[in-house]
XYZ file of C-alpha atoms in Angstrom:
256
model
C -3.336 44.677 25.171
C -3.799 41.295 26.775
C -4.981 39.738 23.503
C -1.980 41.204 21.671
C 0.463 39.738 24.218
C -1.315 36.430 24.024
C -0.990 36.346 20.225
C 2.678 37.333 20.413
C 3.343 34.635 22.989
C 1.556 32.051 20.885
C 3.629 32.947 17.804
C 6.844 32.775 19.798
C 5.803 29.396 21.201
C 5.030 28.100 17.707
C 8.382 29.365 16.388
C 10.292 27.557 19.130
C 8.349 24.343 18.575
C 9.201 24.353 14.872
C 12.840 23.770 15.782
C 12.022 20.437 17.414
C 9.024 19.203 15.451
C 9.387 17.353 12.149
C 7.499 18.649 9.145
C 3.964 17.591 8.388
C 4.213 14.282 6.493
C 1.066 14.905 4.444
C 1.068 18.648 3.732
C 3.651 21.246 2.811
C 3.286 24.989 3.279
C 3.932 27.632 0.621
C 3.350 31.363 0.136
C 0.957 32.390 -2.626
C 1.108 35.531 -4.774
C -0.782 37.558 -2.164
C 1.769 36.694 0.506
C -0.540 34.353 2.416
C 0.731 31.035 3.678
C -1.224 28.063 2.406
C -0.801 24.334 2.479
C -1.027 21.634 -0.149
C -0.456 17.905 -0.335
C 3.103 16.775 -0.792
C 3.977 15.657 -4.287
C 5.064 12.068 -4.827
C 8.727 11.851 -5.920
C 9.142 10.965 -9.615
C 10.521 7.650 -10.796
C 8.596 5.485 -8.333
C 6.463 2.491 -9.112
C 2.740 2.594 -8.468
C 3.268 0.258 -5.517
C 5.831 2.502 -3.816
C 3.740 5.615 -4.478
C 0.707 3.966 -2.905
C 2.711 2.891 0.151
C 4.147 6.393 0.603
C 0.714 8.024 0.388
C -0.687 5.589 2.936
C 2.186 6.122 5.403
C 2.003 9.905 5.053
C -1.746 9.966 5.671
C -1.547 7.684 8.704
C 1.404 9.555 10.213
C -0.414 12.867 9.785
C -3.494 11.793 11.719
C -1.456 9.988 14.366
C 0.847 12.968 15.030
C -0.640 16.193 13.655
C -4.381 15.764 13.367
C -5.210 18.469 15.939
C -3.739 21.843 16.933
C -4.041 23.832 20.181
C -1.939 26.953 20.897
C 0.527 26.035 18.178
C 1.044 22.522 19.519
C 0.013 20.036 16.879
C -0.806 16.579 18.169
C -2.674 13.542 16.986
C -4.295 10.370 18.178
C -1.087 9.024 19.699
C -1.065 11.859 22.245
C -4.759 11.432 23.078
C -4.456 7.669 23.481
C -1.178 8.021 25.419
C -2.931 9.971 28.168
C -4.495 6.703 29.313
C -2.008 5.240 31.829
C -0.437 1.929 30.862
C -2.841 0.783 28.177
C -2.439 4.010 26.204
C 1.324 3.569 25.886
C 0.912 -0.027 24.711
C -1.702 1.075 22.194
C 0.591 3.824 20.883
C 3.472 1.419 20.316
C 1.142 -0.996 18.533
C -0.350 1.686 16.287
C 3.026 3.197 15.466
C 4.373 -0.144 14.311
C 1.421 -1.701 12.504
C 0.111 1.452 10.816
C 3.420 3.063 9.807
C 6.537 0.875 10.127
C 4.943 -2.355 8.950
C 3.336 -0.601 5.991
C 6.639 1.084 5.090
C 8.448 -2.274 5.080
C 6.331 -3.349 2.107
C 8.483 -1.022 -0.024
C 11.504 -3.366 0.333
C 13.477 -1.092 2.650
C 17.031 -1.933 3.751
C 17.549 -3.288 7.259
C 19.371 -0.194 8.541
C 16.418 2.049 7.647
C 13.941 -0.246 9.386
C 16.157 -0.213 12.499
C 16.155 3.577 12.436
C 12.358 3.614 12.323
C 12.139 1.147 15.194
C 14.540 3.345 17.176
C 12.205 6.314 16.749
C 9.335 4.171 17.997
C 11.404 3.056 20.994
C 12.237 6.664 21.942
C 8.568 7.585 21.709
C 7.550 4.571 23.808
C 10.119 5.267 26.546
C 9.165 8.927 26.785
C 5.520 7.947 27.098
C 6.261 6.012 30.289
C 6.847 9.303 32.134
C 3.472 10.639 33.322
C 2.225 13.893 31.714
C 5.662 15.270 30.771
C 6.451 12.134 28.788
C 3.233 12.492 26.822
C 4.163 16.084 25.914
C 7.628 14.967 24.788
C 6.064 12.188 22.723
C 3.682 14.686 21.116
C 6.590 16.956 20.191
C 8.909 14.151 19.048
C 6.352 12.649 16.612
C 7.929 9.325 15.746
C 5.459 8.582 12.950
C 6.192 11.854 11.147
C 9.922 11.173 11.411
C 9.468 7.684 10.004
C 7.336 9.036 7.153
C 10.061 11.583 6.369
C 12.683 8.811 6.317
C 10.546 6.779 3.929
C 9.917 9.760 1.642
C 13.603 10.670 1.436
C 14.630 7.067 0.742
C 12.017 6.668 -1.996
C 13.082 9.991 -3.468
C 16.617 8.633 -3.838
C 15.232 5.414 -5.337
C 13.231 7.370 -7.906
C 16.191 9.578 -8.831
C 18.444 6.552 -9.313
C 15.840 4.847 -11.480
C 15.484 7.898 -13.723
C 19.268 8.155 -13.956
C 19.525 4.505 -15.018
C 16.839 5.014 -17.640
C 18.719 7.988 -19.090
C 21.993 6.054 -19.159
C 20.378 3.113 -20.943
C 18.825 5.437 -23.505
C 22.246 6.954 -24.214
C 23.915 3.535 -24.357
C 26.194 4.194 -21.408
C 27.115 1.787 -18.638
C 25.567 1.751 -15.189
C 27.173 4.392 -12.968
C 25.577 3.115 -9.743
C 27.661 0.521 -7.917
C 26.249 -2.933 -7.328
C 26.278 -2.399 -3.555
C 24.317 0.854 -3.760
C 21.914 -0.653 -6.273
C 21.248 -3.548 -3.915
C 20.482 -1.104 -1.094
C 18.370 1.400 -3.016
C 16.769 -1.069 -5.467
C 15.883 1.422 -8.229
C 12.762 0.384 -10.107
C 11.504 -1.818 -7.279
C 7.860 -2.727 -7.752
C 7.874 -2.062 -11.501
C 7.360 -5.765 -12.240
C 4.198 -5.732 -10.126
C 2.882 -2.763 -12.115
C 3.568 -4.551 -15.411
C 1.743 -7.654 -14.182
C -1.221 -5.592 -13.046
C -1.520 -3.708 -16.351
C -0.907 -6.721 -18.632
C -3.956 -7.699 -20.729
C -5.652 -10.777 -19.398
C -7.426 -13.345 -21.572
C -11.101 -13.670 -20.864
C -12.215 -17.175 -19.999
C -15.273 -18.333 -21.900
C -17.577 -20.548 -19.890
C -19.757 -23.036 -21.747
C -22.891 -24.380 -20.159
C -22.419 -28.064 -19.430
C -26.140 -28.835 -19.421
C -26.681 -27.024 -22.733
C -23.896 -28.941 -24.467
C -25.243 -32.260 -23.139
C -28.737 -31.378 -24.351
C -27.423 -30.706 -27.858
C -25.535 -34.005 -27.840
C -28.709 -35.845 -26.895
C -30.749 -34.156 -29.639
C -28.079 -34.855 -32.284
C -28.509 -38.119 -34.167
C -25.527 -40.492 -33.950
C -23.281 -40.492 -36.993
C -22.688 -43.712 -38.905
C -20.181 -45.867 -37.116
C -20.390 -43.757 -33.940
C -20.557 -45.739 -30.748
C -22.686 -44.423 -27.942
C -24.947 -45.730 -25.241
C -26.783 -48.894 -26.523
C -25.813 -47.995 -30.112
C -23.410 -50.883 -30.439
C -25.962 -53.445 -29.322
C -28.613 -52.100 -31.678
C -26.292 -52.185 -34.663
C -25.270 -55.736 -33.867
C -28.918 -56.713 -33.738
C -29.656 -55.142 -37.123
C -26.721 -56.839 -38.828
C -27.384 -60.294 -37.332
C -29.910 -62.874 -38.595
C -33.506 -62.735 -37.406
C -33.019 -65.162 -34.542
C -29.972 -63.425 -33.291
C -31.675 -60.014 -33.741
C -34.539 -61.086 -31.499
C -32.136 -62.315 -28.832
C -30.137 -59.081 -28.970
C -33.351 -57.025 -28.731
C -34.342 -59.051 -25.671
C -30.911 -58.383 -24.208
C -31.342 -54.621 -24.737
C -34.768 -54.681 -23.098
C -33.374 -56.548 -20.125
C -30.686 -53.896 -19.727
């Protein structure tokens, strides 16, 4: 009876926590044909460049291990909660990790300023709650700033991918651009595509020629008629001159 009540209490606790916790940034849950709940990796939104897809995968993976790497009694927590237990230094370390591992990486996707400010606000809320001993760490573990920032990045990149696919369809049909210039400047559909084209462009192979080998061949090759090289000019002058002058030129060559 006690074990049954404990399981029921744990399920109720998990259900209440789901109302406040953001979704797992790396995995999504689904129900298979047998009715069992399973998880799988989140699919990358279509229409993104390889650069944006790589950034999103990296942010999702880091946010998962920082916020949801462990689970006890339905409470999923990560390294930020464990490090935050350390007074003072733990809170500073959490703020540093949250920014450099998630926000800074997300900014590489050319995000608008308002979205970056929203991410920094989530980090500030997490940092302020961590200043309260014990209770603040629990609130920080439930709030999960990194998972929220990863969700913001995923939703923004999803919109970017949809707008890029829409523009491609409109160009194929010969229609004008339906997205306003202001929205296009904010969303930047197709951002990072130029980097992908540069990375996949065929590169010419550089052929290196041995300098010593070419010099050796030049030394073995006999000089062509009229070719001027080292001491060749003096020797030819000696051969063309009279005998007296030839001897003097030969002496000059020997002295050199």
